[in-house]
mmCIF file with all atom_site columns, C-alpha atoms in Angstrom:
data_model
loop_
_atom_site.group_PDB
_atom_site.id
_atom_site.type_symbol
_atom_site.label_atom_id
_atom_site.label_alt_id
_atom_site.label_comp_id
_atom_site.label_asym_id
_atom_site.label_entity_id
_atom_site.label_seq_id
_atom_site.pdbx_PDB_ins_code
_atom_site.Cartn_x
_atom_site.Cartn_y
_atom_site.Cartn_z
_atom_site.occupancy
_atom_site.B_iso_or_equiv
_atom_site.pdbx_formal_charge
_atom_site.auth_seq_id
_atom_site.auth_comp_id
_atom_site.auth_asym_id
_atom_site.auth_atom_id
_atom_site.pdbx_PDB_model_num
ATOM 1  C CA . ARG V 1 1  ? -11.901 -23.809 1.697   1.00 0.00 ? 19  ARG V CA 1
ATOM 2  C CA . GLN V 1 2  ? -14.705 -22.494 3.798   1.00 0.00 ? 20  GLN V CA 1
ATOM 3  C CA . LYS V 1 3  ? -18.000 -23.517 2.278   1.00 0.00 ? 21  LYS V CA 1
ATOM 4  C CA . GLY V 1 4  ? -19.534 -20.724 0.225   1.00 0.00 ? 22  GLY V CA 1
ATOM 5  C CA . SER V 1 5  ? -16.981 -18.050 1.077   1.00 0.00 ? 23  SER V CA 1
ATOM 6  C CA . GLY V 1 6  ? -14.682 -18.407 -1.919  1.00 0.00 ? 24  GLY V CA 1
ATOM 7  C CA . ILE V 1 7  ? -11.723 -17.283 0.227   1.00 0.00 ? 25  ILE V CA 1
ATOM 8  C CA . LYS V 1 8  ? -9.205  -19.739 1.608   1.00 0.00 ? 26  LYS V CA 1
ATOM 9  C CA . ALA V 1 9  ? -8.991  -19.344 5.371   1.00 0.00 ? 27  ALA V CA 1
ATOM 10 C CA . GLY V 1 10 ? -5.948  -17.269 6.182   1.00 0.00 ? 28  GLY V CA 1
ATOM 11 C CA . PHE V 1 11 ? -5.311  -16.082 2.626   1.00 0.00 ? 29  PHE V CA 1
ATOM 12 C CA . LEU V 1 12 ? -6.053  -12.443 3.405   1.00 0.00 ? 30  LEU V CA 1
ATOM 13 C CA . GLU V 1 13 ? -3.645  -12.710 6.335   1.00 0.00 ? 31  GLU V CA 1
ATOM 14 C CA . SER V 1 14 ? -0.702  -13.520 4.040   1.00 0.00 ? 32  SER V CA 1
ATOM 15 C CA . TYR V 1 15 ? -0.457  -9.892  2.859   1.00 0.00 ? 33  TYR V CA 1
ATOM 16 C CA . ASP V 1 16 ? 0.431   -6.716  4.696   1.00 0.00 ? 34  ASP V CA 1
ATOM 17 C CA . ILE V 1 17 ? -2.581  -4.414  5.026   1.00 0.00 ? 35  ILE V CA 1
ATOM 18 C CA . SER V 1 18 ? -0.709  -1.665  3.167   1.00 0.00 ? 36  SER V CA 1
ATOM 19 C CA . GLU V 1 19 ? -0.508  -3.911  0.081   1.00 0.00 ? 37  GLU V CA 1
ATOM 20 C CA . PHE V 1 20 ? -4.272  -3.964  -0.452  1.00 0.00 ? 38  PHE V CA 1
ATOM 21 C CA . THR V 1 21 ? -5.990  -1.549  -2.811  1.00 0.00 ? 39  THR V CA 1
ATOM 22 C CA . LEU V 1 22 ? -9.622  -0.570  -2.317  1.00 0.00 ? 40  LEU V CA 1
ATOM 23 C CA . SER V 1 23 ? -11.335 -1.340  -5.626  1.00 0.00 ? 41  SER V CA 1
ATOM 24 C CA . ALA V 1 24 ? -15.032 -0.960  -4.867  1.00 0.00 ? 42  ALA V CA 1
ATOM 25 C CA . ILE V 1 25 ? -17.612 -0.595  -2.118  1.00 0.00 ? 43  ILE V CA 1
ATOM 26 C CA . ALA V 1 26 ? -21.109 -1.986  -2.486  1.00 0.00 ? 44  ALA V CA 1
ATOM 27 C CA . ARG V 1 27 ? -24.116 -1.962  -0.229  1.00 0.00 ? 45  ARG V CA 1
ATOM 28 C CA . LYS V 1 28 ? -26.631 -4.730  0.352   1.00 0.00 ? 46  LYS V CA 1
ATOM 29 C CA . GLY V 1 29 ? -29.445 -3.622  2.606   1.00 0.00 ? 47  GLY V CA 1
ATOM 30 C CA . ARG V 1 30 ? -27.785 -1.732  5.453   1.00 0.00 ? 48  ARG V CA 1
ATOM 31 C CA . GLU V 1 31 ? -24.448 -3.544  5.165   1.00 0.00 ? 49  GLU V CA 1
ATOM 32 C CA . TYR V 1 32 ? -21.465 -2.391  3.155   1.00 0.00 ? 50  TYR V CA 1
ATOM 33 C CA . PHE V 1 33 ? -19.011 -4.742  1.479   1.00 0.00 ? 51  PHE V CA 1
ATOM 34 C CA . ALA V 1 34 ? -15.584 -3.810  0.122   1.00 0.00 ? 52  ALA V CA 1
ATOM 35 C CA . LEU V 1 35 ? -13.676 -5.269  -2.798  1.00 0.00 ? 53  LEU V CA 1
ATOM 36 C CA . LEU V 1 36 ? -9.949  -5.349  -2.064  1.00 0.00 ? 54  LEU V CA 1
ATOM 37 C CA . THR V 1 37 ? -7.266  -6.127  -4.632  1.00 0.00 ? 55  THR V CA 1
ATOM 38 C CA . THR V 1 38 ? -3.923  -7.716  -3.747  1.00 0.00 ? 56  THR V CA 1
ATOM 39 C CA . PRO V 1 39 ? -0.605  -6.775  -5.431  1.00 0.00 ? 57  PRO V CA 1
ATOM 40 C CA . ASP V 1 40 ? -0.925  -9.850  -7.674  1.00 0.00 ? 58  ASP V CA 1
ATOM 41 C CA . ASN V 1 41 ? -4.367  -8.643  -8.879  1.00 0.00 ? 59  ASN V CA 1
ATOM 42 C CA . ARG V 1 42 ? -6.539  -11.048 -6.915  1.00 0.00 ? 60  ARG V CA 1
ATOM 43 C CA . SER V 1 43 ? -9.762  -9.506  -5.673  1.00 0.00 ? 61  SER V CA 1
ATOM 44 C CA . PHE V 1 44 ? -11.623 -10.392 -2.494  1.00 0.00 ? 62  PHE V CA 1
ATOM 45 C CA . THR V 1 45 ? -14.867 -9.194  -0.986  1.00 0.00 ? 63  THR V CA 1
ATOM 46 C CA . VAL V 1 46 ? -14.636 -8.411  2.716   1.00 0.00 ? 64  VAL V CA 1
ATOM 47 C CA . ASN V 1 47 ? -17.128 -7.266  5.312   1.00 0.00 ? 65  ASN V CA 1
ATOM 48 C CA . ILE V 1 48 ? -16.958 -6.079  8.894   1.00 0.00 ? 66  ILE V CA 1
ATOM 49 C CA . GLY V 1 49 ? -15.229 -8.578  11.158  1.00 0.00 ? 67  GLY V CA 1
ATOM 50 C CA . ASN V 1 50 ? -13.088 -10.285 8.492   1.00 0.00 ? 68  ASN V CA 1
ATOM 51 C CA . ALA V 1 51 ? -9.495  -11.017 9.506   1.00 0.00 ? 69  ALA V CA 1
ATOM 52 C CA . ILE V 1 52 ? -6.964  -9.310  7.258   1.00 0.00 ? 70  ILE V CA 1
ATOM 53 C CA . GLY V 1 53 ? -3.238  -8.667  7.154   1.00 0.00 ? 71  GLY V CA 1
ATOM 54 C CA . MET V 1 54 ? -0.177  -10.327 8.657   1.00 0.00 ? 72  MET V CA 1
ATOM 55 C CA . ASN V 1 55 ? -0.621  -8.549  12.011  1.00 0.00 ? 73  ASN V CA 1
ATOM 56 C CA . LYS V 1 56 ? -4.013  -10.104 12.755  1.00 0.00 ? 74  LYS V CA 1
ATOM 57 C CA . GLY V 1 57 ? -5.967  -7.071  11.647  1.00 0.00 ? 75  GLY V CA 1
ATOM 58 C CA . THR V 1 58 ? -9.729  -6.929  11.268  1.00 0.00 ? 76  THR V CA 1
ATOM 59 C CA . VAL V 1 59 ? -12.180 -4.957  9.183   1.00 0.00 ? 77  VAL V CA 1
ATOM 60 C CA . LYS V 1 60 ? -13.661 -2.532  11.714  1.00 0.00 ? 78  LYS V CA 1
ATOM 61 C CA . ASP V 1 61 ? -15.966 -0.445  9.532   1.00 0.00 ? 79  ASP V CA 1
ATOM 62 C CA . ILE V 1 62 ? -16.969 0.096   5.915   1.00 0.00 ? 80  ILE V CA 1
ATOM 63 C CA . THR V 1 63 ? -18.634 3.288   4.713   1.00 0.00 ? 81  THR V CA 1
ATOM 64 C CA . LYS V 1 64 ? -19.584 4.462   1.243   1.00 0.00 ? 82  LYS V CA 1
ATOM 65 C CA . ASP V 1 65 ? -16.179 6.173   0.964   1.00 0.00 ? 83  ASP V CA 1
ATOM 66 C CA . ASN V 1 66 ? -13.629 4.011   2.777   1.00 0.00 ? 84  ASN V CA 1
ATOM 67 C CA . ILE V 1 67 ? -12.789 0.915   4.776   1.00 0.00 ? 85  ILE V CA 1
ATOM 68 C CA . VAL V 1 68 ? -11.371 1.091   8.311   1.00 0.00 ? 86  VAL V CA 1
ATOM 69 C CA . LEU V 1 69 ? -8.988  -1.651  9.391   1.00 0.00 ? 87  LEU V CA 1
ATOM 70 C CA . VAL V 1 70 ? -7.448  -2.165  12.827  1.00 0.00 ? 88  VAL V CA 1
ATOM 71 C CA . GLU V 1 71 ? -4.335  -4.230  13.392  1.00 0.00 ? 89  GLU V CA 1
ATOM 72 C CA . TYR V 1 72 ? -2.322  -4.848  16.516  1.00 0.00 ? 90  TYR V CA 1
ATOM 73 C CA . SER V 1 73 ? 1.438   -4.729  16.812  1.00 0.00 ? 91  SER V CA 1
ATOM 74 C CA . ARG V 1 74 ? 3.766   -4.928  19.772  1.00 0.00 ? 92  ARG V CA 1
ATOM 75 C CA . ASP V 1 75 ? 5.570   -1.795  20.877  1.00 0.00 ? 93  ASP V CA 1
ATOM 76 C CA . TYR V 1 76 ? 9.074   -1.666  22.336  1.00 0.00 ? 94  TYR V CA 1
ATOM 77 C CA . LYS V 1 77 ? 7.717   -2.811  25.721  1.00 0.00 ? 95  LYS V CA 1
ATOM 78 C CA . GLY V 1 78 ? 6.013   -5.822  24.165  1.00 0.00 ? 96  GLY V CA 1
ATOM 79 C CA . GLU V 1 79 ? 2.519   -4.419  24.690  1.00 0.00 ? 97  GLU V CA 1
ATOM 80 C CA . LEU V 1 80 ? -0.085  -4.846  21.971  1.00 0.00 ? 98  LEU V CA 1
ATOM 81 C CA . LYS V 1 81 ? -1.127  -1.511  20.505  1.00 0.00 ? 99  LYS V CA 1
ATOM 82 C CA . PRO V 1 82 ? -3.966  -0.984  18.029  1.00 0.00 ? 100 PRO V CA 1
ATOM 83 C CA . ARG V 1 83 ? -3.225  0.813   14.780  1.00 0.00 ? 101 ARG V CA 1
ATOM 84 C CA . GLN V 1 84 ? -6.022  2.080   12.572  1.00 0.00 ? 102 GLN V CA 1
ATOM 85 C CA . ILE V 1 85 ? -5.579  2.029   8.796   1.00 0.00 ? 103 ILE V CA 1
ATOM 86 C CA . ILE V 1 86 ? -8.052  3.687   6.468   1.00 0.00 ? 104 ILE V CA 1
ATOM 87 C CA . LEU V 1 87 ? -8.161  2.585   2.847   1.00 0.00 ? 105 LEU V CA 1
ATOM 88 C CA . GLU V 1 88 ? -9.762  5.086   0.508   1.00 0.00 ? 106 GLU V CA 1
ATOM 89 C CA . PHE V 1 89 ? -10.240 5.198   -3.218  1.00 0.00 ? 107 PHE V CA 1
ATOM 90 C CA . HIS V 1 90 ? -7.189  6.599   -4.969  1.00 0.00 ? 108 HIS V CA 1
ATOM 91 C CA . LYS V 1 91 ? -7.977  10.117  -6.120  1.00 0.00 ? 109 LYS V CA 1
ATOM 92 C CA . GLY V 1 92 ? -8.340  10.443  -9.864  1.00 0.00 ? 110 GLY V CA 1
ATOM 93 C CA . GLU V 1 93 ? -9.164  6.790   -10.559 1.00 0.00 ? 111 GLU V CA 1
ATOM 94 C CA . VAL V 1 94 ? -12.894 6.990   -9.945  1.00 0.00 ? 112 VAL V CA 1
ATOM 95 C CA . GLU V 1 95 ? -15.008 9.392   -11.975 1.00 0.00 ? 113 GLU V CA 1
#
């Protein structure tokens, strides 16, 4: 375990980005933090720069409404291409 983080190194990379659910977004000062939930109901706080997902994705941005993730995958030519994924709150769950 990394001291003080509460997250085992590499744990967030054992899931596909599409498996995460955005549960909450909080702000401390000028920085936003996001609470992501895994399919087995584990919750993790992430901030910009955290590694996430099996394809070596990273948290690129967090706003009050969503979290922007970027992951890289190889195309048919073997070139790394960025793919942006935006996680938003599911409509109807938040009042």
